[in-house]
CSV table of C-alpha atoms in Angstrom, one decimal:
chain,number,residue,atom,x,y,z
A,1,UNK,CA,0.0,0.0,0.0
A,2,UNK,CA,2.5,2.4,0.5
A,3,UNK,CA,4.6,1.7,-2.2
A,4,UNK,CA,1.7,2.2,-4.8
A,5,UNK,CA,1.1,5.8,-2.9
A,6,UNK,CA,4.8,6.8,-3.2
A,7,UNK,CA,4.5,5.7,-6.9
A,8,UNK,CA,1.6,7.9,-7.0
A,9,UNK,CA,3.0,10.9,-5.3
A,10,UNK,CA,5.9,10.2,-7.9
A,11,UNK,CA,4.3,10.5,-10.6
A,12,UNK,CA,1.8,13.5,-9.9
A,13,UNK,CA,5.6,15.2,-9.0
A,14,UNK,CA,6.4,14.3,-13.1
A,15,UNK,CA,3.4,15.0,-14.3
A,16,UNK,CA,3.5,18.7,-12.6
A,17,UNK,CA,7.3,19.3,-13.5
A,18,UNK,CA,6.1,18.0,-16.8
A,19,UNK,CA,3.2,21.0,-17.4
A,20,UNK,CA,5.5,23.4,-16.0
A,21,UNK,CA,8.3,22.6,-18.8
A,22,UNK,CA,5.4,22.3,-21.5
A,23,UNK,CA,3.3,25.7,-20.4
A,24,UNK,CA,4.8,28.8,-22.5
A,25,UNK,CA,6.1,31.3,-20.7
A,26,UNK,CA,3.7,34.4,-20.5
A,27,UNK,CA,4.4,37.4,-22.5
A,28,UNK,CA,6.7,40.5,-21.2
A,29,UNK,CA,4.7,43.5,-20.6
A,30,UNK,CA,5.5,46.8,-22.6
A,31,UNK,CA,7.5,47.8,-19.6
A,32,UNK,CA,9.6,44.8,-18.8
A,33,UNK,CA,10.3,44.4,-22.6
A,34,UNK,CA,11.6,48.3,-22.2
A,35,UNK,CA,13.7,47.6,-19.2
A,36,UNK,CA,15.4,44.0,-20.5
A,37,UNK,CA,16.0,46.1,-23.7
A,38,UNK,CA,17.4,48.7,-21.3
A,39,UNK,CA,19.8,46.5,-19.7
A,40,UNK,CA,21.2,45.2,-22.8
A,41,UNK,CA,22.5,48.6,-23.8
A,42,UNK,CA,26.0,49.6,-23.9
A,43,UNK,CA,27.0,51.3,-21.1
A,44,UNK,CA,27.0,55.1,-21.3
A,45,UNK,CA,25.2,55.5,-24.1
A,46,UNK,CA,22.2,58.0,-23.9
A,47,UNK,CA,18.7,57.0,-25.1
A,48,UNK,CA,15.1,58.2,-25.0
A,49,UNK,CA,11.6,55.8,-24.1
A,50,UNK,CA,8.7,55.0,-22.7
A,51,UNK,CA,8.1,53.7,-19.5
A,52,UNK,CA,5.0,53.7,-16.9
A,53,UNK,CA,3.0,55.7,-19.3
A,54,UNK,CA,5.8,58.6,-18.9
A,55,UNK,CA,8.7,59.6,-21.2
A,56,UNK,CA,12.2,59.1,-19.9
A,57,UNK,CA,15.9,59.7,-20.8
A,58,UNK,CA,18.5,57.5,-19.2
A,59,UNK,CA,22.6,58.2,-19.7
A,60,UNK,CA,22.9,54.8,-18.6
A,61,UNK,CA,20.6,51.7,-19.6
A,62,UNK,CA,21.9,49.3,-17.1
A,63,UNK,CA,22.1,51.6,-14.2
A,64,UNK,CA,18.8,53.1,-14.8
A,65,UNK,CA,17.0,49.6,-14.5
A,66,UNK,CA,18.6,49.2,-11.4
A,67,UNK,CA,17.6,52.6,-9.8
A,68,UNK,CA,14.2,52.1,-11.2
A,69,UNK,CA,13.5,48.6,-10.0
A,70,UNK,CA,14.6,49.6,-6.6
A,71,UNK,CA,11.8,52.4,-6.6
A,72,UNK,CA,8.8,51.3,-8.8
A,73,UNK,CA,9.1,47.7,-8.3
A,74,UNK,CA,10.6,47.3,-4.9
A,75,UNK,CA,9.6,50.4,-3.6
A,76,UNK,CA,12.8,51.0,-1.1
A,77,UNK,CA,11.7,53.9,-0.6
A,78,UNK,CA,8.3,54.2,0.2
A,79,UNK,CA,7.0,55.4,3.6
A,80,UNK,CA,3.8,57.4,4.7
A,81,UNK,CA,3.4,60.8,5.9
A,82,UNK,CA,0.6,62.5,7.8
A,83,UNK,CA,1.7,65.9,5.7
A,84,UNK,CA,0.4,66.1,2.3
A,85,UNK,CA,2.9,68.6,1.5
A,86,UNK,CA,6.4,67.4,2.8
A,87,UNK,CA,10.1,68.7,1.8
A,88,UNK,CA,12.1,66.5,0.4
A,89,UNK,CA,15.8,66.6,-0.4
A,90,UNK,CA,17.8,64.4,-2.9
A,91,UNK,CA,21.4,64.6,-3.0
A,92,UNK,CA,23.3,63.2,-6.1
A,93,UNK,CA,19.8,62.9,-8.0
A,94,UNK,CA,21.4,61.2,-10.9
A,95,UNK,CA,18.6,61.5,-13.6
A,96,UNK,CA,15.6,62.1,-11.2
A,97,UNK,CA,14.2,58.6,-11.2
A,98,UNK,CA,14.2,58.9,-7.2
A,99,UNK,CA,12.3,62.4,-7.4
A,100,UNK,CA,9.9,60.9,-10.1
A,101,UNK,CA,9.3,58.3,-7.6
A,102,UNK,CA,8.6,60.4,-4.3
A,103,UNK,CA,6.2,62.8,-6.8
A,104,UNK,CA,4.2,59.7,-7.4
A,105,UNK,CA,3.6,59.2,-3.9
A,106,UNK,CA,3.3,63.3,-3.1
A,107,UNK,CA,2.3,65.1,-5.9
A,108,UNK,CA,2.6,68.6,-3.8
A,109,UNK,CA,5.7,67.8,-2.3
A,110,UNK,CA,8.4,70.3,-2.4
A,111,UNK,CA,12.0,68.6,-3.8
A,112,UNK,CA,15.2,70.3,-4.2
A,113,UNK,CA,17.4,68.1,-6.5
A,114,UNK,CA,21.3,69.0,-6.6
A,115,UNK,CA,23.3,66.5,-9.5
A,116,UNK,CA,26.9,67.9,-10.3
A,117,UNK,CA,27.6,65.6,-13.8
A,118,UNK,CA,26.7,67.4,-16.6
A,119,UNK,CA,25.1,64.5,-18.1
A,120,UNK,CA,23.1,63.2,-15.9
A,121,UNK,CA,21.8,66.9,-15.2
A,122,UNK,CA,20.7,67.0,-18.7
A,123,UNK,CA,18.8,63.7,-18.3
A,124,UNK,CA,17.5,65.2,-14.5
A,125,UNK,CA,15.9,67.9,-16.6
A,126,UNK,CA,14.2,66.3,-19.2
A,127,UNK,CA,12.9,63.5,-16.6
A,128,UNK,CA,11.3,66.4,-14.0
A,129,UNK,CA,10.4,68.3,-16.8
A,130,UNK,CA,7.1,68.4,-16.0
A,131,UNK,CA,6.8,68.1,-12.3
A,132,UNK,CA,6.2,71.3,-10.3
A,133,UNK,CA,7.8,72.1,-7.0
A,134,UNK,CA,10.7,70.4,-8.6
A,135,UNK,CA,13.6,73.0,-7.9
A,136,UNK,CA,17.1,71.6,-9.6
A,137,UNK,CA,20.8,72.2,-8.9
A,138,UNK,CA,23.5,71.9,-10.8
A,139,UNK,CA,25.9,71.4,-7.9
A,140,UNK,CA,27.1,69.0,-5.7
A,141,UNK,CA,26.7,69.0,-2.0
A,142,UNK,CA,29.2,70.0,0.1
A,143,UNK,CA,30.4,71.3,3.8
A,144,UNK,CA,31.2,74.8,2.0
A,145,UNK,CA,30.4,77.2,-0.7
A,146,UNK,CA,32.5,77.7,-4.0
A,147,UNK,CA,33.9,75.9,-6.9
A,148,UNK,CA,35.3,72.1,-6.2
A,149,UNK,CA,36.8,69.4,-8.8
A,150,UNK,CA,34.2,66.5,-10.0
A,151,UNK,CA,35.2,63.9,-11.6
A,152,UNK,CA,32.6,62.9,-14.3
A,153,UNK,CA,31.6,59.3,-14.8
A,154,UNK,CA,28.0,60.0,-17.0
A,155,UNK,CA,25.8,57.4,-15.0
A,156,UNK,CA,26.7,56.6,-11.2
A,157,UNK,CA,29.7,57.0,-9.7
A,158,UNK,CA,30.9,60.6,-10.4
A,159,UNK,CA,32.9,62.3,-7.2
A,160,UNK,CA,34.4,64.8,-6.0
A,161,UNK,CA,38.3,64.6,-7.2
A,162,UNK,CA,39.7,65.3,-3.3
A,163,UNK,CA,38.0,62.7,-2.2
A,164,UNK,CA,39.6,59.8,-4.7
A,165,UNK,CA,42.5,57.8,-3.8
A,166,UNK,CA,43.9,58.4,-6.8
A,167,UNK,CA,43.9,61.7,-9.9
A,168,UNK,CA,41.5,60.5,-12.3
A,169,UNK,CA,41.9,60.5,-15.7
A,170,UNK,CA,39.4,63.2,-15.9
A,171,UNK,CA,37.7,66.3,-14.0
A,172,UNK,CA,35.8,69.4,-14.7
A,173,UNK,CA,35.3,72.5,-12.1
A,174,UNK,CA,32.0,72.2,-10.5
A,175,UNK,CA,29.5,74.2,-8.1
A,176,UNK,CA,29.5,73.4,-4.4
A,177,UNK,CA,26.7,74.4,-2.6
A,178,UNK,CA,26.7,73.7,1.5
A,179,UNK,CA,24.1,71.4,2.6
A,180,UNK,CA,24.0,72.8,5.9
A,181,UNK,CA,21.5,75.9,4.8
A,182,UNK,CA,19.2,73.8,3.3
A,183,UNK,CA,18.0,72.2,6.8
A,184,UNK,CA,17.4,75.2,8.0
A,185,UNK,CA,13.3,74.0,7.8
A,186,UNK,CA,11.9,70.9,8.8
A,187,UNK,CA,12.9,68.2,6.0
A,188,UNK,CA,10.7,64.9,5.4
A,189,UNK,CA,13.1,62.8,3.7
A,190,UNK,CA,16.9,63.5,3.0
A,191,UNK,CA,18.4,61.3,0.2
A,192,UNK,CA,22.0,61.1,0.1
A,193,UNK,CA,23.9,59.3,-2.4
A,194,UNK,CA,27.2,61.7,-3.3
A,195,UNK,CA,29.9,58.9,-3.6
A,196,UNK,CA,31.6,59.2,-0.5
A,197,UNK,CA,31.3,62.6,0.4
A,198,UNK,CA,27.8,62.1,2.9
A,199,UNK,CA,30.2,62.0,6.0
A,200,UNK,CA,32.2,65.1,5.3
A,201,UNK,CA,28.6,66.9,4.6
A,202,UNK,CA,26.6,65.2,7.7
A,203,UNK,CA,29.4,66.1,10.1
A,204,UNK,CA,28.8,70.1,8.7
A,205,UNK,CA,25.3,69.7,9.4
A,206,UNK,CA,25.2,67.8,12.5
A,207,UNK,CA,23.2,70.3,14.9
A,208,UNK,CA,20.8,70.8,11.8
A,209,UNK,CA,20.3,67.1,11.2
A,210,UNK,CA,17.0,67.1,14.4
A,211,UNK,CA,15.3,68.9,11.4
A,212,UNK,CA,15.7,66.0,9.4
């Protein structure tokens, strides 16, 4: 008796396996198609599309499908708020999928954006084109004021050149502007992704950071 139920159990095993192997796989939506396309591209290479009903430009195919997993599909960043219209802050926006994102969730939200690569800047521009309360910077977050050394990558990754361990093969003169007066007002939701520079910048802002 139990042999014939283990041959049974055995089999239903094959036969489900079996229907698995034999059942064709369902259809990509428009928006995965995009973003498989998306991560097949070369790296660096700057391209236009259409995505979640919206019209994007990425600098970077393969890092933009990251970034945009992590917020559309995973959500990492999503959180609720009593105010309907918080202040956000998003340091090294890259090409604004994070903004786009946190507009989703609150369209009368107020965001400052600061991105220093001139690339992804022009991408950050096109992407929030139409957003309002969108205010963007061309300039990297700093403890001071002034002019600095970036050094450019075009997708993720550009720093500040004092910061690298070593000269890099290339650098442009950039706009600092100090973080510190910005959190001057309560702020919602800081994002800070600057490539090594966030503890310089959070030590400058310490006794501002309880309006964070």
């Amino acid at each position: 008796m139990w042999i014939k139920e283990s041959i049974k159990a055995a089999l239903r095993k094959a036969v489900a396996r079996l229907r698995k192997i034999l059942t064709p796989p369902k259809p990509l939506s428009k928006d995965e198609t995009t973003l498989v396309r998306l991560s097949g591209c070369p790296a660096l290479e700057a391209t236009r599309f259409e995505l979640g009903g919206r019209a994007w430009m990425a600098v970077d195919g393969p890092s933009f499908v990251g970034i945009y997993r992590e917020q559309f599909v995973d959500e990492i960043f999503r959180f609720e708020l009593a105010d309907e219209t918080p202040r956000f802050l998003d340091c090294g926006a890259n090409v604004g999928i994070v903004t786009v994102y946190l507009k989703s969730l609150y369209p009368s939200a107020r965001i400052t954006c600061f991105e220093p690569d001139p690339a992804c800047f022009e991408a950050l521009e096109f992407n929030c084109r139409d957003l309002r309360e969108v205010e963007l910077v061309r300039a990297a977050v700093w403890k001071t004021d002034g002019q600095t050394t970036f050094a450019p990558v075009g997708a993720v990754g550009g720093h500040l050149e004092e910061l690298a361990a070593s000269p890099a093969p290339e650098s442009i003169d950039i706009k600092a502007i100090r973080l510190r007066d910005y959190l001057s007002e309560p702020v919602h939701f800081l994002k800070m992704d600057i490539e090594g520079s966030e503890m310089e910048v959070l030590k400058d802002c310490a006794d501002r950071l309880c309006n964070v």
